[in-house]
Coordinates of C-alpha atoms in Angstrom, one line a residue:
Chain A
X1077 CA -0.8 -39.4 40.2
X1078 CA 1.3 -41.6 37.3
X1079 CA 4.5 -40.8 38.5
X1080 CA 8.3 -41.5 37.8
X1081 CA 9.3 -45.1 38.4
X1082 CA 12.5 -43.9 40.3
X1083 CA 10.5 -41.6 42.7
X1084 CA 7.3 -44.8 43.5
X1085 CA 10.3 -46.9 44.3
X1086 CA 11.9 -45.1 46.8
X1087 CA 8.5 -44.0 48.2
X1088 CA 7.9 -48.5 48.1
X1089 CA 10.9 -48.0 50.1
X1090 CA 9.2 -45.7 53.1
X1091 CA 5.7 -47.8 53.1
X1092 CA 8.5 -51.1 53.6
X1093 CA 10.4 -49.2 56.8
X1094 CA 7.1 -48.1 58.1
X1095 CA 5.5 -51.4 58.2
X1096 CA 9.0 -52.8 59.8
X1097 CA 8.1 -50.0 62.4
X1098 CA 4.7 -50.6 63.3
X1099 CA 5.6 -54.4 63.8
X1100 CA 8.2 -52.9 66.5
X1101 CA 5.9 -51.1 68.2
X1102 CA 3.5 -53.6 68.1
X1103 CA 6.0 -55.9 69.6
X1104 CA 6.9 -52.9 71.9
X1105 CA 3.3 -52.7 72.8
X1106 CA 2.7 -56.3 74.0
X1107 CA 6.0 -56.0 76.1
X1108 CA 4.4 -53.1 78.3
X1109 CA 1.4 -55.8 79.1
X1110 CA 3.8 -58.3 79.8
X1111 CA 5.6 -56.0 82.3
X1112 CA 2.3 -56.0 84.4
X1113 CA 3.4 -52.0 85.5
X1114 CA 1.0 -49.9 87.2
X1115 CA -2.5 -49.6 85.2
X1116 CA -2.3 -45.9 84.7
X1117 CA 1.4 -45.9 83.6
X1118 CA 0.5 -48.6 81.9
X1119 CA -2.3 -46.6 79.9
X1120 CA -0.2 -43.7 79.7
X1121 CA 2.4 -46.2 77.5
X1122 CA 0.3 -48.3 75.9
X1123 CA -1.1 -45.2 74.4
X1124 CA 1.9 -43.5 73.6
X1125 CA 2.5 -46.7 71.0
X1126 CA -0.6 -46.4 69.6
X1127 CA -0.3 -43.0 69.3
X1128 CA 3.1 -43.2 67.2
X1129 CA 1.6 -46.1 65.2
X1130 CA -1.6 -44.0 64.4
X1131 CA 1.0 -41.1 62.7
X1132 CA 3.0 -43.3 60.8
X1133 CA 0.5 -45.0 59.3
X1134 CA -1.8 -41.4 59.1
X1135 CA 1.6 -39.8 57.8
X1136 CA 2.9 -42.2 55.9
X1137 CA 0.3 -44.1 54.4
X1138 CA -2.2 -41.9 54.1
X1139 CA -0.1 -39.0 52.8
X1140 CA -1.4 -36.9 55.4
X1141 CA 2.2 -35.1 55.8
X1142 CA 1.9 -33.9 52.1
X1143 CA -1.9 -32.9 51.9
X1144 CA -3.9 -29.8 51.0
X1145 CA -5.0 -27.0 53.5
X1146 CA -8.6 -28.4 53.0
X1147 CA -8.1 -31.9 54.4
X1148 CA -6.3 -29.7 57.5
X1149 CA -8.9 -28.0 58.1
X1150 CA -11.4 -30.4 58.0
X1151 CA -9.3 -32.9 59.9
X1152 CA -8.9 -29.8 62.6
X1153 CA -12.7 -29.8 63.5
X1154 CA -12.5 -33.0 63.9
X1155 CA -9.9 -33.2 66.6
X1156 CA -11.5 -30.4 68.2
X1157 CA -14.6 -31.6 68.6
X1158 CA -13.5 -35.9 69.1
X1159 CA -11.8 -34.4 72.2
X1160 CA -14.7 -32.4 73.2
X1161 CA -16.7 -34.9 73.0
X1162 CA -13.7 -37.3 75.4
X1163 CA -13.9 -34.3 77.6
X1164 CA -17.6 -33.6 78.5
X1165 CA -18.2 -37.4 78.9
X1166 CA -15.0 -38.2 81.4
X1167 CA -15.4 -34.6 83.0
X1168 CA -18.9 -34.8 83.8
X1169 CA -18.2 -38.0 85.5
X1170 CA -16.0 -36.0 88.0
X1171 CA -17.8 -33.1 88.1
X1172 CA -21.2 -34.0 90.1
X1173 CA -23.0 -31.2 91.3
X1174 CA -22.8 -31.7 95.4
X1175 CA -26.0 -33.6 96.6
X1176 CA -26.7 -35.2 92.5
X1177 CA -23.9 -38.0 92.5
X1178 CA -24.8 -40.9 91.1
X1179 CA -24.0 -43.5 94.2
X1180 CA -25.6 -46.3 93.1
X1181 CA -21.8 -48.0 92.9
X1182 CA -21.3 -46.7 96.3
X1183 CA -24.4 -48.5 97.8
X1184 CA -23.9 -51.7 95.6
X1185 CA -20.6 -51.7 97.8
X1186 CA -22.5 -51.3 100.7
X1187 CA -24.7 -54.3 100.0
X1188 CA -21.6 -55.9 99.6
X1189 CA -19.3 -55.2 102.7
X1190 CA -22.6 -53.9 105.2
X1191 CA -20.6 -51.0 105.7
X1192 CA -22.5 -47.5 105.2
X1193 CA -21.0 -45.3 102.9
X1194 CA -20.6 -41.4 103.5
X1195 CA -23.5 -39.4 101.3
X1196 CA -21.0 -36.3 99.8
X1197 CA -17.7 -38.5 99.7
X1198 CA -16.5 -38.3 96.4
X1199 CA -14.3 -39.4 93.8
Chain B
X326 CA -19.1 -32.8 30.8
X327 CA -19.2 -36.0 33.3
X328 CA -21.9 -35.8 35.4
X329 CA -19.7 -35.9 38.5
X330 CA -17.4 -33.7 37.9
X331 CA -13.4 -33.4 38.7
X332 CA -13.4 -37.6 39.6
X333 CA -9.9 -36.7 38.0
X334 CA -8.5 -33.5 38.1
X335 CA -8.6 -31.3 41.2
X336 CA -11.2 -28.7 41.6
X337 CA -9.4 -25.4 41.5
X338 CA -10.9 -24.3 44.9
X339 CA -10.2 -27.1 46.4
X340 CA -7.2 -28.4 45.3
X341 CA -8.5 -32.4 45.3
X342 CA -10.5 -34.4 42.9
X343 CA -14.1 -34.6 44.5
X344 CA -13.6 -38.1 45.5
X345 CA -10.8 -37.5 47.8
X346 CA -12.2 -34.5 49.4
X347 CA -15.5 -36.9 49.7
X348 CA -13.6 -40.0 51.8
X349 CA -11.9 -37.5 54.2
X350 CA -15.0 -35.7 55.2
X351 CA -16.1 -39.5 55.3
X352 CA -13.4 -40.4 57.9
X353 CA -14.3 -37.5 59.9
X354 CA -17.4 -39.2 60.3
X355 CA -16.0 -42.5 61.2
X356 CA -13.7 -40.9 64.1
X357 CA -16.8 -39.8 65.5
X358 CA -18.7 -42.6 65.4
X359 CA -15.5 -44.6 67.1
X360 CA -15.1 -41.7 69.3
X361 CA -18.5 -41.8 70.7
X362 CA -17.3 -45.3 71.9
X363 CA -14.4 -45.0 72.6
X364 CA -15.3 -42.0 75.3
X365 CA -18.4 -44.5 76.5
X366 CA -15.4 -47.3 76.9
X367 CA -13.6 -44.3 78.8
X368 CA -16.8 -43.4 81.0
X369 CA -17.8 -47.2 81.5
X370 CA -14.0 -48.0 82.7
X371 CA -13.3 -45.2 85.2
X372 CA -16.9 -45.2 86.6
X373 CA -16.7 -48.8 87.6
X374 CA -14.9 -49.9 91.1
X375 CA -13.8 -53.8 89.7
X376 CA -12.8 -53.4 85.3
X377 CA -11.0 -56.2 84.6
X378 CA -8.1 -57.0 82.9
X379 CA -8.8 -57.3 78.9
X380 CA -6.0 -59.9 79.3
X381 CA -7.8 -62.2 81.6
X382 CA -11.1 -62.6 78.9
X383 CA -9.1 -62.0 76.1
X384 CA -7.3 -64.1 73.6
X385 CA -3.9 -62.0 73.5
X386 CA -1.9 -63.9 70.8
X387 CA -4.8 -63.9 68.4
X388 CA -5.4 -60.1 68.9
X389 CA -1.8 -59.6 68.0
X390 CA -1.5 -61.6 65.1
X391 CA -4.7 -60.0 63.8
X392 CA -3.0 -56.7 64.4
X393 CA 0.2 -58.1 62.5
X394 CA -2.2 -59.3 59.7
X395 CA -4.1 -56.1 59.4
X396 CA -1.2 -53.6 59.3
X397 CA 0.3 -56.1 56.6
X398 CA -2.8 -55.3 55.0
X399 CA -1.6 -51.6 54.7
X400 CA 1.4 -52.0 53.3
X401 CA -0.2 -54.4 50.3
X402 CA -3.3 -52.1 49.9
X403 CA -0.7 -49.1 49.2
X404 CA 1.3 -51.1 47.0
X405 CA -1.4 -52.0 45.1
X406 CA -1.8 -48.0 44.2
X407 CA 1.6 -47.5 44.1
X408 CA 1.7 -50.3 41.3
X409 CA -1.0 -48.7 39.8
X410 CA 1.0 -45.3 39.1
X411 CA 3.6 -47.9 37.7
X412 CA 0.8 -48.8 35.1
X413 CA 1.0 -52.4 36.1
X414 CA -2.9 -53.5 36.8
X415 CA -1.9 -56.9 37.2
X416 CA 0.2 -56.4 40.2
X417 CA -2.1 -53.8 41.5
X418 CA -4.9 -57.0 41.7
X419 CA -2.4 -59.3 43.1
X420 CA -2.1 -56.8 46.2
X421 CA -5.6 -56.3 46.6
X422 CA -5.8 -60.1 46.5
X423 CA -3.4 -60.3 49.4
X424 CA -5.3 -57.3 51.2
X425 CA -8.3 -59.1 50.8
X426 CA -6.7 -62.1 52.4
X427 CA -5.2 -60.7 55.4
X428 CA -9.0 -58.9 55.4
X429 CA -10.9 -62.7 55.9
X430 CA -7.6 -64.0 57.8
X431 CA -8.7 -61.2 60.4
X432 CA -12.5 -62.2 60.4
X433 CA -11.7 -65.8 60.6
X434 CA -9.7 -64.8 63.3
X435 CA -12.8 -63.1 65.1
X436 CA -14.9 -65.6 64.1
X437 CA -12.7 -68.1 66.2
X438 CA -12.3 -64.9 69.1
X439 CA -16.0 -64.6 69.5
X440 CA -16.8 -68.6 69.3
X441 CA -14.6 -69.1 72.3
X442 CA -15.9 -66.1 74.3
X443 CA -20.3 -67.7 73.7
X444 CA -18.4 -71.2 74.0
X445 CA -17.4 -70.4 77.7
X446 CA -21.1 -68.4 78.0
X447 CA -19.5 -65.0 77.6
X448 CA -21.8 -62.6 76.2
X449 CA -22.1 -58.7 75.7
X450 CA -25.1 -59.1 78.6
X451 CA -22.5 -60.4 80.7
X452 CA -21.0 -57.3 82.1
X453 CA -20.4 -53.6 80.9
X454 CA -16.3 -55.3 79.5
X455 CA -17.9 -57.9 76.9
X456 CA -21.0 -55.4 76.5
X457 CA -18.3 -52.3 74.9
X458 CA -15.7 -55.3 73.6
X459 CA -18.1 -57.2 71.5
X460 CA -20.0 -53.5 70.5
X461 CA -16.2 -52.1 69.4
X462 CA -15.1 -55.3 68.3
X463 CA -18.2 -55.7 66.7
X464 CA -18.9 -52.5 64.5
X465 CA -14.7 -52.4 63.5
X466 CA -15.4 -55.7 61.7
X467 CA -18.4 -54.8 60.1
X468 CA -15.6 -51.7 58.7
X469 CA -13.4 -54.9 57.6
X470 CA -16.4 -56.6 55.7
X471 CA -17.1 -52.9 54.0
X472 CA -13.7 -53.1 52.6
X473 CA -13.8 -56.9 51.6
X474 CA -17.1 -55.9 49.2
X475 CA -15.3 -52.4 48.0
X476 CA -11.9 -54.3 47.1
X477 CA -13.6 -57.0 45.3
X478 CA -15.8 -54.7 42.9
X479 CA -12.1 -53.2 42.3
X480 CA -10.5 -56.3 41.2
X481 CA -13.4 -57.6 39.4
X482 CA -15.9 -55.8 37.6
X483 CA -15.0 -52.1 38.8
X484 CA -11.2 -52.7 36.8
X485 CA -12.4 -52.0 33.6
X486 CA -12.3 -48.5 34.1
X487 CA -8.5 -48.9 33.8
X488 CA -8.9 -49.3 30.1
X489 CA -11.3 -46.6 29.4
X490 CA -10.1 -44.4 32.5
X491 CA -6.7 -45.5 34.2
X492 CA -6.3 -42.2 35.9
X493 CA -10.0 -42.2 37.4
X494 CA -9.5 -45.6 38.0
X495 CA -6.3 -45.0 40.4
X496 CA -8.0 -42.3 42.0
X497 CA -10.8 -45.2 43.5
X498 CA -7.9 -46.9 44.3
X499 CA -6.2 -44.4 46.3
X500 CA -9.9 -43.7 48.2
X501 CA -10.1 -46.8 48.3
X502 CA -6.7 -47.1 50.3
X503 CA -8.0 -44.2 52.5
X504 CA -10.8 -46.2 54.2
X505 CA -8.2 -49.0 54.7
X506 CA -5.9 -47.1 56.3
X507 CA -8.5 -45.7 58.8
X508 CA -9.7 -49.6 59.3
X509 CA -6.0 -50.3 60.3
X510 CA -5.7 -46.9 62.9
X511 CA -8.9 -47.7 64.5
X512 CA -7.2 -51.5 65.5
X513 CA -4.3 -49.6 66.0
X514 CA -5.9 -48.3 69.2
X515 CA -8.6 -50.5 70.0
X516 CA -5.9 -53.6 70.3
X517 CA -4.4 -52.0 73.4
X518 CA -7.4 -50.1 74.5
X519 CA -9.3 -53.0 75.0
X520 CA -7.0 -56.3 75.1
X521 CA -3.6 -55.2 77.2
X522 CA -5.2 -52.3 79.5

């Protein structure tokens, strides 16, 4: 808890370096938006940069790089359930059983364009 | 014996003081709370034929400013903890005060953003994008406000503990800091997802 002043000064230097890196990565995130890349590429790049920023915050500011085993175990469960939830919701969207798919968007498009939409035409 | 044991020293079986274990469990629950809203965002977005670009509706310069402000506040709160470990309460209070200042700046900027949207007739009920935007950013802003309450207590009446039990007070600052970093972390993902993509 209370530490040697020299060690703490070293930690403070690390915090300031991470601060600089986070500012740089924020600039990169905004630049990705300015490049007008295709949506899937922009999403992938922006989320990769966000993940690096998140790693810096969690690893250095929250000291997760040097935490106890119990916290890693708790977070492993959290990560598992987080990705399970993301998978179940998005997976459900792409996995309608034949004939049960929600056609509301197709019906809206049909009303707007007057062109009939074939039933069973998947995503 | 203390009413709540292991507030200073680590429990032998967990290797953690109790508040630290508590805050990580709380943050895990928070991950699931925001995660559920993120998954809602994904589902709404991939299910919509016409999802607007955040940049066409939202103010990117203001959001970028808010990102910088929150990142700066993460640095000041960790410096507050480092100051206490060097037994300097006054400097700790200064850094906590700077953190609160950043938090207030964030909320004021958010107020101007929301006001501009309402003035243009853009409300949560206008479309799905704005619905999830106001829900996610509103919940996040509530967390920022909660952080302000905690830090006000720690700068004010809570700091008396420094005289009687400095190690426990240092632990409290660390735990409050972990919460605050999480608030920053959520914004790091909200910013590109809502504003830029």
